Amino acid sequence: MKYIIAVIQPDRLDEVLDRLSEKEIHLVTVMPVMGRGRQKGIAEVYRSHKEAGSLLRKVKLEIAVNDEFVEATIQAILVGGRTGNIGDGKIFVLPMEECIRIRTGETGGTAIG
Amino acid sequence: MKYIIAVIQPDRLDEVLDRLSEKEIHLVTVMPVMGRGRQKGIAEVYRSHKEAGSLLRKVKLEIAVNDEFVEATIQAILVGGRTGNIGDGKIFVLPMEECIRIRTGETGGTAIG
Amino acid sequence: MKYIIAVIQPDRLDEVLDRLSEKEIHLVTVMPVMGRGRQKGIAEVYRSHKEAGSLLRKVKLEIAVNDEFVEATIQAILVGGRTGNIGDGKIFVLPMEECIRIRTGETGGTAIG
Amino acid sequence: MGNGAKTAKLFLCAMVLVAAAASCGWADPPAGAGAISSGDTAWVLVSAALVMMMTAPALALFYGGLVRRKNVLSVLMQCMVVLCLVSVQWVVMGYSLSFGPDHGGVIGDFSWFGLRGVSASSSNSYASTVPHQAFMVFQMMFAVITPALIIGAFAERMRFGPFCIFILLWTTIVYDPVAHWVWGKGGILSCLDAGGNSVKGALDFAGGTVVHVNAGAAALACAIFLGKRKGFVDKLSPPHNLPFAVIGAGLLWFGWFGFNAGSALGANGLATSAFVATHIAAAVGGLSWGAMDWIFNRRPTVLGMITGVVAGLVAITPAAGFVSLTGALAVGIGSGVIPWVFVSIVKVKMGYDDALDAFGVHGIGGMWGAVATGIFALVSVNSGGSGLLDGNGSQVLWQLKAVGLTAAYSFGMTFGLLKLVDLVATLRASEHEEAVGLDLTQHREAAYTLVD
Amino acid sequence: MGNGAKTAKLFLCAMVLVAAAASCGWADPPAGAGAISSGDTAWVLVSAALVMMMTAPALALFYGGLVRRKNVLSVLMQCMVVLCLVSVQWVVMGYSLSFGPDHGGVIGDFSWFGLRGVSASSSNSYASTVPHQAFMVFQMMFAVITPALIIGAFAERMRFGPFCIFILLWTTIVYDPVAHWVWGKGGILSCLDAGGNSVKGALDFAGGTVVHVNAGAAALACAIFLGKRKGFVDKLSPPHNLPFAVIGAGLLWFGWFGFNAGSALGANGLATSAFVATHIAAAVGGLSWGAMDWIFNRRPTVLGMITGVVAGLVAITPAAGFVSLTGALAVGIGSGVIPWVFVSIVKVKMGYDDALDAFGVHGIGGMWGAVATGIFALVSVNSGGSGLLDGNGSQVLWQLKAVGLTAAYSFGMTFGLLKLVDLVATLRASEHEEAVGLDLTQHREAAYTLVD
Amino acid sequence: MGNGAKTAKLFLCAMVLVAAAASCGWADPPAGAGAISSGDTAWVLVSAALVMMMTAPALALFYGGLVRRKNVLSVLMQCMVVLCLVSVQWVVMGYSLSFGPDHGGVIGDFSWFGLRGVSASSSNSYASTVPHQAFMVFQMMFAVITPALIIGAFAERMRFGPFCIFILLWTTIVYDPVAHWVWGKGGILSCLDAGGNSVKGALDFAGGTVVHVNAGAAALACAIFLGKRKGFVDKLSPPHNLPFAVIGAGLLWFGWFGFNAGSALGANGLATSAFVATHIAAAVGGLSWGAMDWIFNRRPTVLGMITGVVAGLVAITPAAGFVSLTGALAVGIGSGVIPWVFVSIVKVKMGYDDALDAFGVHGIGGMWGAVATGIFALVSVNSGGSGLLDGNGSQVLWQLKAVGLTAAYSFGMTFGLLKLVDLVATLRASEHEEAVGLDLTQHREAAYTLVD
Ligand SMILES: Nc1ncnc2c1ncn2[C@@H]1O[C@H](COP(=O)(O)OP(=O)(O)O)[C@@H](O)[C@H]1O
Ligand SMILES: Nc1ncnc2c1ncn2[C@@H]1O[C@H](COP(=O)(O)OP(=O)(O)O)[C@@H](O)[C@H]1O
Ligand SMILES: Nc1ncnc2c1ncn2[C@@H]1O[C@H](COP(=O)(O)OP(=O)(O)O)[C@@H](O)[C@H]1O
């Protein structure tokens, strides 16, 4: 089982979610984040004071999947999230040891989906 | 050491925190997230335009624990978070290699609590 | 490759980001969280009703790095984040198996930076 | 929710009918008496606009900021609907029932149904220097805000359909008679007999009893009838947006000048005196509540300050046109202390869930204000009222009578109406609806996006 | 963006010139006629302040709450800039072009350039009981809000520099003539001939045609010209802050009393009548839209309610001073139903992206109101206007003529102006600017912090 | 914090005493002279309400939106407390000290203590057509907003208890005398001698010197005395909620019509002229600041626009009733340019931490306005004032004298008072309090929930 974390552009979220659905990956957790990356932040200016302004709004997705779904998940995110511009973001794959469904107490591969 | 991630219903947060405290698990990080799961989102309607509306408000907890606390943590979340309805959420257990307390620089098992 | 998670005091963020930059660690994802730790929360009072008030505002950083950067990252966070008071927070190091840059599809160590 | 949609269809049809009905008559009303003053008319119209603004956005924000994120829209919606619904009820029959020709001191009648005979150009003896319709529309805003105040009691757990029905019944069966008792010519508590002559009666300059005691008692009934929110008292999130509540309080204060000083029905010395008294009571109410917080809870809180300000405004409402500076200061101190004690101690002991303290602030504050009016009213301020300090102790009894009668009637009738409506359509949101929040379940909307 | 900075330099220079130019003349204007009434003046000044408040913060909030987080400042900024820019244009020449001496029924002239001859102390025959400048400044606020309404159509995708140029051209070339046609003495649609005598013309009490149909038609042109936002229609985030939109709607309602009842230009029976009609149409508009939502979308929504309220206010605007309660109720029902159908069904079929329904609400609502005025105007309410119900069917034709002419002129000219401006500076934000959001790309600011 | 609670107890006791004290006298005041005009009274009361609204919620929002999330409530609280505290001080003695019988041109006295002799029904010669109390309450709102403006300088780092003491001292020892100098009969800078006859003096129509220069100089003293916030200048988060600041600015603009046009103390030509001048200066101020941003920072910003608008309003305050359109345009341009240069360049060089630019905008803007009044005042606009353009160069000297005296006195006394208060109770929040935020540490509240 893997825990996949992806940071994407906010306006690609709907697209990525759709692509994931197409591959039968329905369960996702989403949250707003700020990111510092290669994409240059736009320096904000408040009453002529320039902010460092290195942080940009991004969206983070977290998806726990069984091993056989890892590739499909990555592909879906790549297809949905890619614009080809700097700032498209990253996918991180972490190992996961256990998954439990709170409602039923089920564990492991069956709990994940 | 494990890094436990749980996604729960927002209104179960206080209950889960209490259950965790009872088991002497005090240190927790909490954040609001949106989740797409089996629970059908309620389709929002704005001026007769129906949103896809698949994302629901959830709360995510992250708890780093020593191995001997894993079971207790999971149990506390299960007891506090379960309503028996779809949407109760999941617990994910990830391996963790190191933990450092910023204040003291302590590492490992002693830093965790 | 490691996935480093740090929870710090909100007002240390700028400092930590600067320290990280100095060590050539530019890529970071940041988000606001609430934390329950050893630092006693301040009990809020609303119309004489005291809240449990155990949750305090914190900031979470997530940084994916190649193994050789782990130490530098931790040091930067320790230096930038430490005030010496309870509540300074923690650093968690998780193993990471893969990293993919969405824009190019690159993977592994080259994708991380 | 078929019920709801049906109710909605009924709305639409009813309004078409009302439009049709109103179309007979109204056009050229028999002239009243008294020359229209442009200054007084400007003042009354501005005041009416200010009081309208108190319901939305002021009260809506004040209440909306105090609930949880998932219910804020439901509170805003309830305020908007009360504003719309009661306005229509008022022109159709509410005004006539409240201020129309008296029947036994208890209620008006349908003589002015659909504003028949309520002239836009000439005045009525209720307010002899402004058009009759200006008086009517000013009074409308009071009828609107009263049920809106009750929302605070049942916030976060009432279903929307039954809410609408309840409000419509409540304004007709509770507000209209009570307004008639106190303000209508010939009303049992009124200072005017059916012929418009001055008689002994309860003093209520701008609605301490009619609006606040009335709404407060109804709020208590609602809180008890609907029961506690899940998680009450210790597992409830704090106010989701206190700045909203502060904006709301600021705008309420602003609007209250229309409410109280506007009740002089002219731009004159009485309006000025009421304006000053209103402002001072609000300021002192805020300071006193803040001081109580500071002394007993170790810190003065913003929520405390604005609650005290509102309590001060509530308490000065019946008194504004009757008391001097001394009275205003005294009313202010009392309204920072008495509701504070009630909300912080008594309420907690009683254990009911009045979500936003509609009873604690408006009910208790209104009662204090009504009694204080009986104590501090001075003939030197307003020849129409003298109180205990002027040696007229009986006025206090009149005030108590008005408060008692109104509170009892309002509490009892509200309870009855809730039971009635509950038979037709369950009032209380289901456990699931409450957990998910009223915004999504009742209105299919979310107040804020998390991501974009 | 060198273009932008250049425009900015031009601004500064232009303003210095204007100040210099205005300095010749103006000082001691030839006195008009009519005694100034302090009550009427108080009312008109308050009304002007209220209408100013409608553009910022009311409309700004209403619109700003409905867009995405990354564009909210751009909408607020556009409202502020319109307010500033058009105010200056108005005193320089807009007022003169709109209300100055008539030329062929089509436009005023430059006689009152820089307010030359527009007295602050004596009145003009447009409003005989208030200072001429009070009338001027009241009218200014109408000139301001009209282009601000159009913002709803092109929200989230127009670059800021060209926007400023467009607004300045639009107010001069579209608003000023249309205002002259309908309200100027001698205007082709006006009820006053060049000598100020009553003649047959279109009825538009407070700007149903001049403001709403005009802005609505321009909005449609903008939506079509600029094209759809990326992600339209299914990949767009919902309103980022609905409570803001509700505050905005509440304040719009409050301000609209100045808009409509202020248009009586005095604190009198007519103002009172317009006040009541305005309030009732708003209330019924809200209820009707809510009912439509409930019936056809299963739930009444807050956004629906406030949209209906605004539609009701839009539709009653031309009618406020001409119709009785019946008319107001009818106008209200129509404005909850007709724009609802348009926005929910017709617009969807047509497929253009009018981001915040500026055409659907103001255009369609304004048209309905204009026609309804022709139907429901009663001489018993206002001797200056009779409609179909009074047996004067020809009034409906006048109304249709005014709507048709205004809509056609506004739509055509707007399209032309957009093309023109687009030649000089691209109107549409680049794909990247749209993705990152206008706040950061156009203004280097973020509306909210995420962390601190 | 025992200190705080003790202060709070003192509040409560003091207020009871005040109520008692005020109860002797006041009742039936000796009548003044002049017939009350309902139109003028309506206008002054509305204006007083508008100016009250400027402090809360308008200024509170403007300031509150610009600070960090953890301090927003502390700013709102400070605004509310100033409003409450100064209102009470004013009726007790502030009004008497400011406008009561003159003593040596420096200060009034306690003749009108507790409003003794300040009639609600008859007028005083300060304003002969409205009740004396209406004038008093209108002036009260100026006394309220002045210290509230200073909050911008020490935002995010002042402890609440000492803040309260400081404000009370400041309004009594700084505001009241300065108001007397400029507006009181016989004041050293006043245009009225002790007998009420016109004499040479400084022109300050609505408080450019009394309010803005005064508050600005005090703000500078506070910024210097309290020192920099931790993280200043590069590690401070940007404004946490700019839309709040925009709402605040919009409402300030709206309220400023009461501030400036209300200062005509009647609904007449002068009010109209002041209304127009106010509006135009605000608009041009916004445009000019926007243009400066565009030229020198590459993008026009929303924060810049609204800062310019406020600067324009500040600068036109002393001039509103004295200048023509030309003057208003010139004042507006200057107030977009001069404070911009100061805030963007001079302040940065000087390096003090005036958190929200209270000195930069109100101090500098107020000085510019005061001088500009001396330049652009025209007898043709107001027979009471002529400036350089009218050939009366000495007026500029009077203006400079007023500015200099006020700024010096205010700066010096403020510094002294801060030192004094600091001896009793530390003004500056501890490092820990500043890091956690004032909301939690001073008030035990959080503005927003993160989760629910
Ligand atoms: N190594 C990393 N650790 C944590 N977050 C990262 C890392 N690399 C990228 N990110 C996140 O992804 C976002 C996009 O990265 P960026 O470098 O701008 O784009 P790209 O990957 O296309 O070059 C960043 O804003 C940051 O939030
Ligand atoms: N595999 C997963 N990966 C990421 N998040 C998940 C996953 N499964 C569930 N979640 C999170 O848990 C929430 C609840 O899941 P849901 O399927 O609705 O409930 P249940 O587990 O009771 O069937 C989801 O909204 C989502 O945020
Ligand atoms: N074991 C843990 N699991 C998850 N979050 C933790 C853990 N320990 C600390 N945290 C986070 O770090 C924050 C600071 O921790 P705290 O115990 O207050 O400080 P310190 O580490 O200086 O004693 C907490 O509020 C919490 O958000």
JSON list of N, CA and C in Angstrom, two decimals, chain A residues 46-47, chain E residues 445 447 449 452, chain F residues 59-69 71-72 75 152 155-156 229 236-246 302-304 306-307 355-357 361 448:
[
{"chain": "A", "resi": 46, "resn": "TYR", "atom": "N", "xyz": [2.58, 46.14, -0.81]},
{"chain": "A", "resi": 46, "resn": "TYR", "atom": "CA", "xyz": [1.59, 46.79, 0.02]},
{"chain": "A", "resi": 46, "resn": "TYR", "atom": "C", "xyz": [2.08, 48.16, 0.45]},
{"chain": "A", "resi": 47, "resn": "ARG", "atom": "N", "xyz": [1.43, 49.19, -0.01]},
{"chain": "A", "resi": 47, "resn": "ARG", "atom": "CA", "xyz": [1.89, 50.56, 0.23]},
{"chain": "A", "resi": 47, "resn": "ARG", "atom": "C", "xyz": [3.39, 50.68, -0.05]},
{"chain": "E", "resi": 445, "resn": "GLU", "atom": "N", "xyz": [-1.36, 41.83, -5.28]},
{"chain": "E", "resi": 445, "resn": "GLU", "atom": "CA", "xyz": [-1.88, 41.69, -3.93]},
{"chain": "E", "resi": 445, "resn": "GLU", "atom": "C", "xyz": [-2.65, 40.38, -3.80]},
{"chain": "E", "resi": 447, "resn": "ALA", "atom": "N", "xyz": [-5.84, 38.64, -1.50]},
{"chain": "E", "resi": 447, "resn": "ALA", "atom": "CA", "xyz": [-6.94, 39.08, -0.64]},
{"chain": "E", "resi": 447, "resn": "ALA", "atom": "C", "xyz": [-6.80, 38.57, 0.78]},
{"chain": "E", "resi": 449, "resn": "THR", "atom": "N", "xyz": [-4.43, 36.03, 3.60]},
{"chain": "E", "resi": 449, "resn": "THR", "atom": "CA", "xyz": [-3.27, 35.20, 3.87]},
{"chain": "E", "resi": 449, "resn": "THR", "atom": "C", "xyz": [-3.79, 33.81, 4.23]},
{"chain": "E", "resi": 452, "resn": "ASP", "atom": "N", "xyz": [-0.91, 33.43, 8.21]},
{"chain": "E", "resi": 452, "resn": "ASP", "atom": "CA", "xyz": [-0.88, 34.38, 9.32]},
{"chain": "E", "resi": 452, "resn": "ASP", "atom": "C", "xyz": [-1.94, 35.44, 9.07]},
{"chain": "F", "resi": 59, "resn": "LEU", "atom": "N", "xyz": [-13.89, 52.21, 10.47]},
{"chain": "F", "resi": 59, "resn": "LEU", "atom": "CA", "xyz": [-12.46, 52.28, 10.75]},
{"chain": "F", "resi": 59, "resn": "LEU", "atom": "C", "xyz": [-11.95, 50.94, 11.32]},
{"chain": "F", "resi": 60, "resn": "ALA", "atom": "N", "xyz": [-12.77, 50.33, 12.16]},
{"chain": "F", "resi": 60, "resn": "ALA", "atom": "CA", "xyz": [-12.39, 49.05, 12.74]},
{"chain": "F", "resi": 60, "resn": "ALA", "atom": "C", "xyz": [-12.07, 48.03, 11.64]},
{"chain": "F", "resi": 61, "resn": "LEU", "atom": "N", "xyz": [-12.89, 48.02, 10.61]},
{"chain": "F", "resi": 61, "resn": "LEU", "atom": "CA", "xyz": [-12.66, 47.09, 9.51]},
{"chain": "F", "resi": 61, "resn": "LEU", "atom": "C", "xyz": [-11.45, 47.49, 8.68]},
{"chain": "F", "resi": 62, "resn": "PHE", "atom": "N", "xyz": [-11.33, 48.78, 8.43]},
{"chain": "F", "resi": 62, "resn": "PHE", "atom": "CA", "xyz": [-10.22, 49.27, 7.63]},
{"chain": "F", "resi": 62, "resn": "PHE", "atom": "C", "xyz": [-8.90, 48.87, 8.29]},
{"chain": "F", "resi": 63, "resn": "TYR", "atom": "N", "xyz": [-8.80, 49.13, 9.57]},
{"chain": "F", "resi": 63, "resn": "TYR", "atom": "CA", "xyz": [-7.60, 48.77, 10.32]},
{"chain": "F", "resi": 63, "resn": "TYR", "atom": "C", "xyz": [-7.52, 47.25, 10.52]},
{"chain": "F", "resi": 64, "resn": "GLY", "atom": "N", "xyz": [-8.64, 46.66, 10.90]},
{"chain": "F", "resi": 64, "resn": "GLY", "atom": "CA", "xyz": [-8.63, 45.23, 11.24]},
{"chain": "F", "resi": 64, "resn": "GLY", "atom": "C", "xyz": [-8.21, 44.35, 10.08]},
{"chain": "F", "resi": 65, "resn": "GLY", "atom": "N", "xyz": [-8.59, 44.74, 8.87]},
{"chain": "F", "resi": 65, "resn": "GLY", "atom": "CA", "xyz": [-8.22, 43.93, 7.72]},
{"chain": "F", "resi": 65, "resn": "GLY", "atom": "C", "xyz": [-6.74, 43.96, 7.41]},
{"chain": "F", "resi": 66, "resn": "LEU", "atom": "N", "xyz": [-6.07, 45.01, 7.90]},
{"chain": "F", "resi": 66, "resn": "LEU", "atom": "CA", "xyz": [-4.66, 45.20, 7.55]},
{"chain": "F", "resi": 66, "resn": "LEU", "atom": "C", "xyz": [-3.69, 44.53, 8.51]},
{"chain": "F", "resi": 67, "resn": "VAL", "atom": "N", "xyz": [-4.17, 44.10, 9.66]},
{"chain": "F", "resi": 67, "resn": "VAL", "atom": "CA", "xyz": [-3.26, 43.46, 10.61]},
{"chain": "F", "resi": 67, "resn": "VAL", "atom": "C", "xyz": [-3.25, 41.95, 10.38]},
{"chain": "F", "resi": 68, "resn": "ARG", "atom": "N", "xyz": [-2.49, 41.26, 11.21]},
{"chain": "F", "resi": 68, "resn": "ARG", "atom": "CA", "xyz": [-2.44, 39.82, 11.05]},
{"chain": "F", "resi": 68, "resn": "ARG", "atom": "C", "xyz": [-3.60, 39.16, 11.77]},
{"chain": "F", "resi": 69, "resn": "ARG", "atom": "N", "xyz": [-3.92, 37.97, 11.29]},
{"chain": "F", "resi": 69, "resn": "ARG", "atom": "CA", "xyz": [-5.02, 37.16, 11.80]},
{"chain": "F", "resi": 69, "resn": "ARG", "atom": "C", "xyz": [-5.10, 37.12, 13.32]},
{"chain": "F", "resi": 71, "resn": "ASN", "atom": "N", "xyz": [-4.27, 39.30, 15.49]},
{"chain": "F", "resi": 71, "resn": "ASN", "atom": "CA", "xyz": [-4.46, 40.59, 16.16]},
{"chain": "F", "resi": 71, "resn": "ASN", "atom": "C", "xyz": [-5.71, 41.33, 15.73]},
{"chain": "F", "resi": 72, "resn": "VAL", "atom": "N", "xyz": [-6.48, 40.75, 14.85]},
{"chain": "F", "resi": 72, "resn": "VAL", "atom": "CA", "xyz": [-7.61, 41.51, 14.30]},
{"chain": "F", "resi": 72, "resn": "VAL", "atom": "C", "xyz": [-8.61, 41.89, 15.38]},
{"chain": "F", "resi": 75, "resn": "VAL", "atom": "N", "xyz": [-7.69, 44.97, 17.43]},
{"chain": "F", "resi": 75, "resn": "VAL", "atom": "CA", "xyz": [-7.96, 46.24, 16.78]},
{"chain": "F", "resi": 75, "resn": "VAL", "atom": "C", "xyz": [-9.45, 46.59, 16.84]},
{"chain": "F", "resi": 152, "resn": "GLY", "atom": "N", "xyz": [-3.95, 52.92, 14.64]},
{"chain": "F", "resi": 152, "resn": "GLY", "atom": "CA", "xyz": [-3.15, 52.42, 13.53]},
{"chain": "F", "resi": 152, "resn": "GLY", "atom": "C", "xyz": [-1.65, 52.43, 13.79]},
{"chain": "F", "resi": 155, "resn": "ALA", "atom": "N", "xyz": [-0.80, 49.47, 16.56]},
{"chain": "F", "resi": 155, "resn": "ALA", "atom": "CA", "xyz": [-1.48, 48.19, 16.38]},
{"chain": "F", "resi": 155, "resn": "ALA", "atom": "C", "xyz": [-0.54, 47.03, 16.58]},
{"chain": "F", "resi": 156, "resn": "GLU", "atom": "N", "xyz": [-1.05, 45.93, 17.08]},
{"chain": "F", "resi": 156, "resn": "GLU", "atom": "CA", "xyz": [-0.36, 44.65, 17.17]},
{"chain": "F", "resi": 156, "resn": "GLU", "atom": "C", "xyz": [0.67, 44.56, 18.30]},
{"chain": "F", "resi": 229, "resn": "ARG", "atom": "N", "xyz": [7.44, 46.43, 15.83]},
{"chain": "F", "resi": 229, "resn": "ARG", "atom": "CA", "xyz": [6.95, 45.08, 16.02]},
{"chain": "F", "resi": 229, "resn": "ARG", "atom": "C", "xyz": [8.08, 44.10, 15.68]},
{"chain": "F", "resi": 236, "resn": "LEU", "atom": "N", "xyz": [7.14, 40.49, 8.35]},
{"chain": "F", "resi": 236, "resn": "LEU", "atom": "CA", "xyz": [5.76, 40.64, 8.78]},
{"chain": "F", "resi": 236, "resn": "LEU", "atom": "C", "xyz": [4.83, 40.14, 7.68]},
{"chain": "F", "resi": 237, "resn": "SER", "atom": "N", "xyz": [3.84, 39.39, 8.08]},
{"chain": "F", "resi": 237, "resn": "SER", "atom": "CA", "xyz": [2.87, 38.90, 7.12]},
{"chain": "F", "resi": 237, "resn": "SER", "atom": "C", "xyz": [2.09, 40.09, 6.54]},
{"chain": "F", "resi": 238, "resn": "PRO", "atom": "N", "xyz": [1.67, 39.98, 5.29]},
{"chain": "F", "resi": 238, "resn": "PRO", "atom": "CA", "xyz": [0.85, 41.05, 4.70]},
{"chain": "F", "resi": 238, "resn": "PRO", "atom": "C", "xyz": [-0.55, 41.08, 5.31]},
{"chain": "F", "resi": 239, "resn": "PRO", "atom": "N", "xyz": [-1.36, 42.09, 4.95]},
{"chain": "F", "resi": 239, "resn": "PRO", "atom": "CA", "xyz": [-2.74, 42.24, 5.46]},
{"chain": "F", "resi": 239, "resn": "PRO", "atom": "C", "xyz": [-3.49, 40.90, 5.39]},
{"chain": "F", "resi": 240, "resn": "HIS", "atom": "N", "xyz": [-4.15, 40.54, 6.48]},
{"chain": "F", "resi": 240, "resn": "HIS", "atom": "CA", "xyz": [-4.75, 39.20, 6.47]},
{"chain": "F", "resi": 240, "resn": "HIS", "atom": "C", "xyz": [-6.08, 39.16, 5.74]},
{"chain": "F", "resi": 241, "resn": "ASN", "atom": "N", "xyz": [-6.71, 40.30, 5.55]},
{"chain": "F", "resi": 241, "resn": "ASN", "atom": "CA", "xyz": [-8.02, 40.30, 4.90]},
{"chain": "F", "resi": 241, "resn": "ASN", "atom": "C", "xyz": [-8.27, 41.64, 4.23]},
{"chain": "F", "resi": 242, "resn": "LEU", "atom": "N", "xyz": [-7.74, 41.78, 3.01]},
{"chain": "F", "resi": 242, "resn": "LEU", "atom": "CA", "xyz": [-7.90, 43.06, 2.33]},
{"chain": "F", "resi": 242, "resn": "LEU", "atom": "C", "xyz": [-9.35, 43.42, 2.00]},
{"chain": "F", "resi": 243, "resn": "PRO", "atom": "N", "xyz": [-10.19, 42.44, 1.69]},
{"chain": "F", "resi": 243, "resn": "PRO", "atom": "CA", "xyz": [-11.59, 42.84, 1.47]},
{"chain": "F", "resi": 243, "resn": "PRO", "atom": "C", "xyz": [-12.19, 43.57, 2.67]},
{"chain": "F", "resi": 244, "resn": "PHE", "atom": "N", "xyz": [-11.84, 43.16, 3.90]},
{"chain": "F", "resi": 244, "resn": "PHE", "atom": "CA", "xyz": [-12.31, 43.91, 5.06]},
{"chain": "F", "resi": 244, "resn": "PHE", "atom": "C", "xyz": [-11.86, 45.38, 4.97]},
{"chain": "F", "resi": 245, "resn": "ALA", "atom": "N", "xyz": [-10.61, 45.58, 4.60]},
{"chain": "F", "resi": 245, "resn": "ALA", "atom": "CA", "xyz": [-10.12, 46.95, 4.51]},
{"chain": "F", "resi": 245, "resn": "ALA", "atom": "C", "xyz": [-10.89, 47.74, 3.45]},
{"chain": "F", "resi": 246, "resn": "VAL", "atom": "N", "xyz": [-11.25, 47.07, 2.36]},
{"chain": "F", "resi": 246, "resn": "VAL", "atom": "CA", "xyz": [-12.00, 47.77, 1.32]},
{"chain": "F", "resi": 246, "resn": "VAL", "atom": "C", "xyz": [-13.41, 48.09, 1.80]},
{"chain": "F", "resi": 302, "resn": "VAL", "atom": "N", "xyz": [-5.16, 47.77, -4.84]},
{"chain": "F", "resi": 302, "resn": "VAL", "atom": "CA", "xyz": [-6.40, 48.10, -4.14]},
{"chain": "F", "resi": 302, "resn": "VAL", "atom": "C", "xyz": [-6.08, 48.84, -2.86]},
{"chain": "F", "resi": 303, "resn": "LEU", "atom": "N", "xyz": [-5.10, 48.34, -2.14]},
{"chain": "F", "resi": 303, "resn": "LEU", "atom": "CA", "xyz": [-4.74, 49.01, -0.89]},
{"chain": "F", "resi": 303, "resn": "LEU", "atom": "C", "xyz": [-4.31, 50.44, -1.16]},
{"chain": "F", "resi": 304, "resn": "GLY", "atom": "N", "xyz": [-3.61, 50.65, -2.26]},
{"chain": "F", "resi": 304, "resn": "GLY", "atom": "CA", "xyz": [-3.22, 52.00, -2.63]},
{"chain": "F", "resi": 304, "resn": "GLY", "atom": "C", "xyz": [-4.43, 52.88, -2.92]},
{"chain": "F", "resi": 306, "resn": "ILE", "atom": "N", "xyz": [-7.53, 52.63, -1.90]},
{"chain": "F", "resi": 306, "resn": "ILE", "atom": "CA", "xyz": [-8.33, 53.00, -0.74]},
{"chain": "F", "resi": 306, "resn": "ILE", "atom": "C", "xyz": [-7.53, 53.90, 0.21]},
{"chain": "F", "resi": 307, "resn": "THR", "atom": "N", "xyz": [-6.21, 53.72, 0.23]},
{"chain": "F", "resi": 307, "resn": "THR", "atom": "CA", "xyz": [-5.41, 54.62, 1.05]},
{"chain": "F", "resi": 307, "resn": "THR", "atom": "C", "xyz": [-5.50, 56.04, 0.48]},
{"chain": "F", "resi": 355, "resn": "ALA", "atom": "N", "xyz": [2.45, 51.18, 12.22]},
{"chain": "F", "resi": 355, "resn": "ALA", "atom": "CA", "xyz": [1.97, 49.93, 11.61]},
{"chain": "F", "resi": 355, "resn": "ALA", "atom": "C", "xyz": [1.00, 50.16, 10.44]},
{"chain": "F", "resi": 356, "resn": "LEU", "atom": "N", "xyz": [0.01, 51.02, 10.62]},
{"chain": "F", "resi": 356, "resn": "LEU", "atom": "CA", "xyz": [-0.97, 51.18, 9.55]},
{"chain": "F", "resi": 356, "resn": "LEU", "atom": "C", "xyz": [-0.92, 52.59, 8.97]},
{"chain": "F", "resi": 357, "resn": "ASP", "atom": "N", "xyz": [0.20, 53.25, 9.11]},
{"chain": "F", "resi": 357, "resn": "ASP", "atom": "CA", "xyz": [0.40, 54.58, 8.52]},
{"chain": "F", "resi": 357, "resn": "ASP", "atom": "C", "xyz": [-0.59, 55.62, 9.00]},
{"chain": "F", "resi": 361, "resn": "VAL", "atom": "N", "xyz": [-0.81, 58.93, 6.67]},
{"chain": "F", "resi": 361, "resn": "VAL", "atom": "CA", "xyz": [-2.05, 59.28, 5.98]},
{"chain": "F", "resi": 361, "resn": "VAL", "atom": "C", "xyz": [-2.76, 60.43, 6.69]},
{"chain": "F", "resi": 448, "resn": "TYR", "atom": "N", "xyz": [-11.11, 33.71, 14.12]},
{"chain": "F", "resi": 448, "resn": "TYR", "atom": "CA", "xyz": [-11.67, 32.72, 13.21]},
{"chain": "F", "resi": 448, "resn": "TYR", "atom": "C", "xyz": [-11.35, 31.32, 13.71]}
]
